[in-house]
Tab-separated table of C-alpha atoms in Angstrom:
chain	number	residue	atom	x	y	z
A	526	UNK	CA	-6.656	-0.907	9.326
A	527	UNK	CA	-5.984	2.979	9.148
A	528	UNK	CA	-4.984	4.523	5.636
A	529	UNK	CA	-1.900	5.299	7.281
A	530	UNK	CA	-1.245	1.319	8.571
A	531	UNK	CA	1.325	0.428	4.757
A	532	UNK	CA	3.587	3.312	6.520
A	533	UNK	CA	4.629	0.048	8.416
A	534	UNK	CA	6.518	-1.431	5.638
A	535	UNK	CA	8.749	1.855	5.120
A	536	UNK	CA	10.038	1.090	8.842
A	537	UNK	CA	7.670	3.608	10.497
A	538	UNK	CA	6.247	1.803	14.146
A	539	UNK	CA	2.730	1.805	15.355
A	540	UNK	CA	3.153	5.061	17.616
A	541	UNK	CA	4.533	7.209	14.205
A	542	UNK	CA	1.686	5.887	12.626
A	543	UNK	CA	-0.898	7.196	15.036
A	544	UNK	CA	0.828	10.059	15.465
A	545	UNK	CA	0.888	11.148	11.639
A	546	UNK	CA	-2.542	9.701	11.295
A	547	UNK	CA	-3.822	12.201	14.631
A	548	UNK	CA	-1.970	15.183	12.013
A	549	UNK	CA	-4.201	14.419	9.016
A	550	UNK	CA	-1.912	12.465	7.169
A	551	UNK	CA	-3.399	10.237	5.019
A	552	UNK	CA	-0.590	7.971	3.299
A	553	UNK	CA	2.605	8.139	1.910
A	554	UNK	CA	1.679	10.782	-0.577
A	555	UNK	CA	0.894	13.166	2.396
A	556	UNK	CA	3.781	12.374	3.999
A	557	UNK	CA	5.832	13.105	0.902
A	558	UNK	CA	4.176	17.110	1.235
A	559	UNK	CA	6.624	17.523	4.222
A	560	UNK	CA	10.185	18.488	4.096
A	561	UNK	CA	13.277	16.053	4.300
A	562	UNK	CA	13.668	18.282	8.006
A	563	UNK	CA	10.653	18.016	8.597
A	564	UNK	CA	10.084	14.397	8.366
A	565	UNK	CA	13.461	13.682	10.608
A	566	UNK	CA	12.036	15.969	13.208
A	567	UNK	CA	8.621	14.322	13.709
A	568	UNK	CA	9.598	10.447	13.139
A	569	UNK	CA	12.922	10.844	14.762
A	570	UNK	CA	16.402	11.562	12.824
A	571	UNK	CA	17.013	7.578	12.324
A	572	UNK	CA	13.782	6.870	10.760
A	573	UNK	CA	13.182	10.038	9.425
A	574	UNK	CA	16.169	9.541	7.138
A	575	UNK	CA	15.468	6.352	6.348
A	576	UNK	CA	12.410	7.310	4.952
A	577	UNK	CA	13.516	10.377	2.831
A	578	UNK	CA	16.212	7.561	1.206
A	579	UNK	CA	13.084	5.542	0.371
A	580	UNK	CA	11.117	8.744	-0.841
A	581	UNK	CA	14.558	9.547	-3.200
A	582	UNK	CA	14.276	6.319	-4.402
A	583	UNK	CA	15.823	3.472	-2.498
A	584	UNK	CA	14.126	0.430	-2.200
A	585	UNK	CA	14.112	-2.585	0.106
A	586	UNK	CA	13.306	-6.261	-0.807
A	587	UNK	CA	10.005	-6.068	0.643
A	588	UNK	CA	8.872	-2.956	-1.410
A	589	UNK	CA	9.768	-3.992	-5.228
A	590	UNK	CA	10.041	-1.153	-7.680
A	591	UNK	CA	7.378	0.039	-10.086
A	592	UNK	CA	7.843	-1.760	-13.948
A	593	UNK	CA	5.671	0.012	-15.903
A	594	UNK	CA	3.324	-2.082	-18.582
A	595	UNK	CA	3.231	-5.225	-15.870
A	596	UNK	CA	-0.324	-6.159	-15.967
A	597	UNK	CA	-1.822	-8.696	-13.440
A	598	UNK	CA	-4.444	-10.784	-14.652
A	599	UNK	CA	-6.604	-13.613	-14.531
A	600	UNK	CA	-9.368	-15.335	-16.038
A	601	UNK	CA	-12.527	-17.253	-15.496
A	602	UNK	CA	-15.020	-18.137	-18.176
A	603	UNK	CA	-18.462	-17.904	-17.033
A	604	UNK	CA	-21.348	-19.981	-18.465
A	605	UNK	CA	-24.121	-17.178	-18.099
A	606	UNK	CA	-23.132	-13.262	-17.691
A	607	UNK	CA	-23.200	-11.546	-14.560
A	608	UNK	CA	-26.415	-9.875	-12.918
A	609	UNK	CA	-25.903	-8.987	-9.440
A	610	UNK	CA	-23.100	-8.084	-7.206
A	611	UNK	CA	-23.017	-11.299	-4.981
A	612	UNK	CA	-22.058	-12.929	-8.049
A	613	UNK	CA	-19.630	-10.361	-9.245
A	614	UNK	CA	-18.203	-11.116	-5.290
A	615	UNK	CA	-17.313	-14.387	-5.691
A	616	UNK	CA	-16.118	-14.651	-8.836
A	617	UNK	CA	-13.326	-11.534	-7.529
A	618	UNK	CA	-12.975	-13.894	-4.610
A	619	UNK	CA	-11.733	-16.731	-6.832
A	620	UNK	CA	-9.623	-14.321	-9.279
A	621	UNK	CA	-7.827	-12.433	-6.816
A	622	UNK	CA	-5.949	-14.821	-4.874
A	623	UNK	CA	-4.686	-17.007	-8.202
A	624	UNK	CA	-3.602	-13.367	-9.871
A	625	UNK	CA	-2.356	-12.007	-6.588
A	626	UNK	CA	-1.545	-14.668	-4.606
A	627	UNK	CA	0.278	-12.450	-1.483
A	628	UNK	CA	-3.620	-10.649	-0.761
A	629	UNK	CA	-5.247	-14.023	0.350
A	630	UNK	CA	-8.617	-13.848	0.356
A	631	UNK	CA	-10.369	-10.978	-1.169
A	632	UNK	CA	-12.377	-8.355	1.028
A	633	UNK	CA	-16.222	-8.833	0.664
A	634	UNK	CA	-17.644	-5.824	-1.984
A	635	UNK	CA	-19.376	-2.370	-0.139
């Protein structure tokens, strides 16, 4: 997956995505850099302004708005501590998906 690849939920397709990531851009911070004009003129005037709404603030069902203080947590007493990443690795992989249940199964530590 690209850095670029959560532009998908805004409503940007495969070939925008390639096309900003080809330009450097990075994620939806980089993409927030360009002008309102110049976001319509590369993505098209459609789903350029359909991302500049999102950007000033309007929100779909599938991207819920920020609540600041929400903390996500979970918990998993452990009979001896920790010593060595492999362990630290599994433990994430049974925390994550009980405190986050949409992420599945968690990406192995690097």
């Amino acid at each position: 997956m690209t850095t670029t690849a959560h532009l998908e939920v805004i409503g940007l397709t495969p070939v925008h995505i390639e096309g900003l990531a080809f330009l450097g851009v990075c994620g939806l911070a980089d993409l927030m850099k360009w002008s309102a004009a110049q976001r319509e003129a590369f993505l098209g005037v459609d789903v350029g302004k359909r991302v500049n709404r999102f950007l000033k603030g309007e929100r779909t069902k599938m991207i819920q708005k920020y609540i600041p203080g929400r903390v996500i947590g979970a918990r998993m007493d452990l009979d001896a501590p920790l010593n060595e990443p492999a362990e630290a690795e599994v433990v994430l992989g049974e925390l994550l998906p009980q405190s986050w249940p949409s992420c599945g199964a968690a990406p192995p530590l690097t």
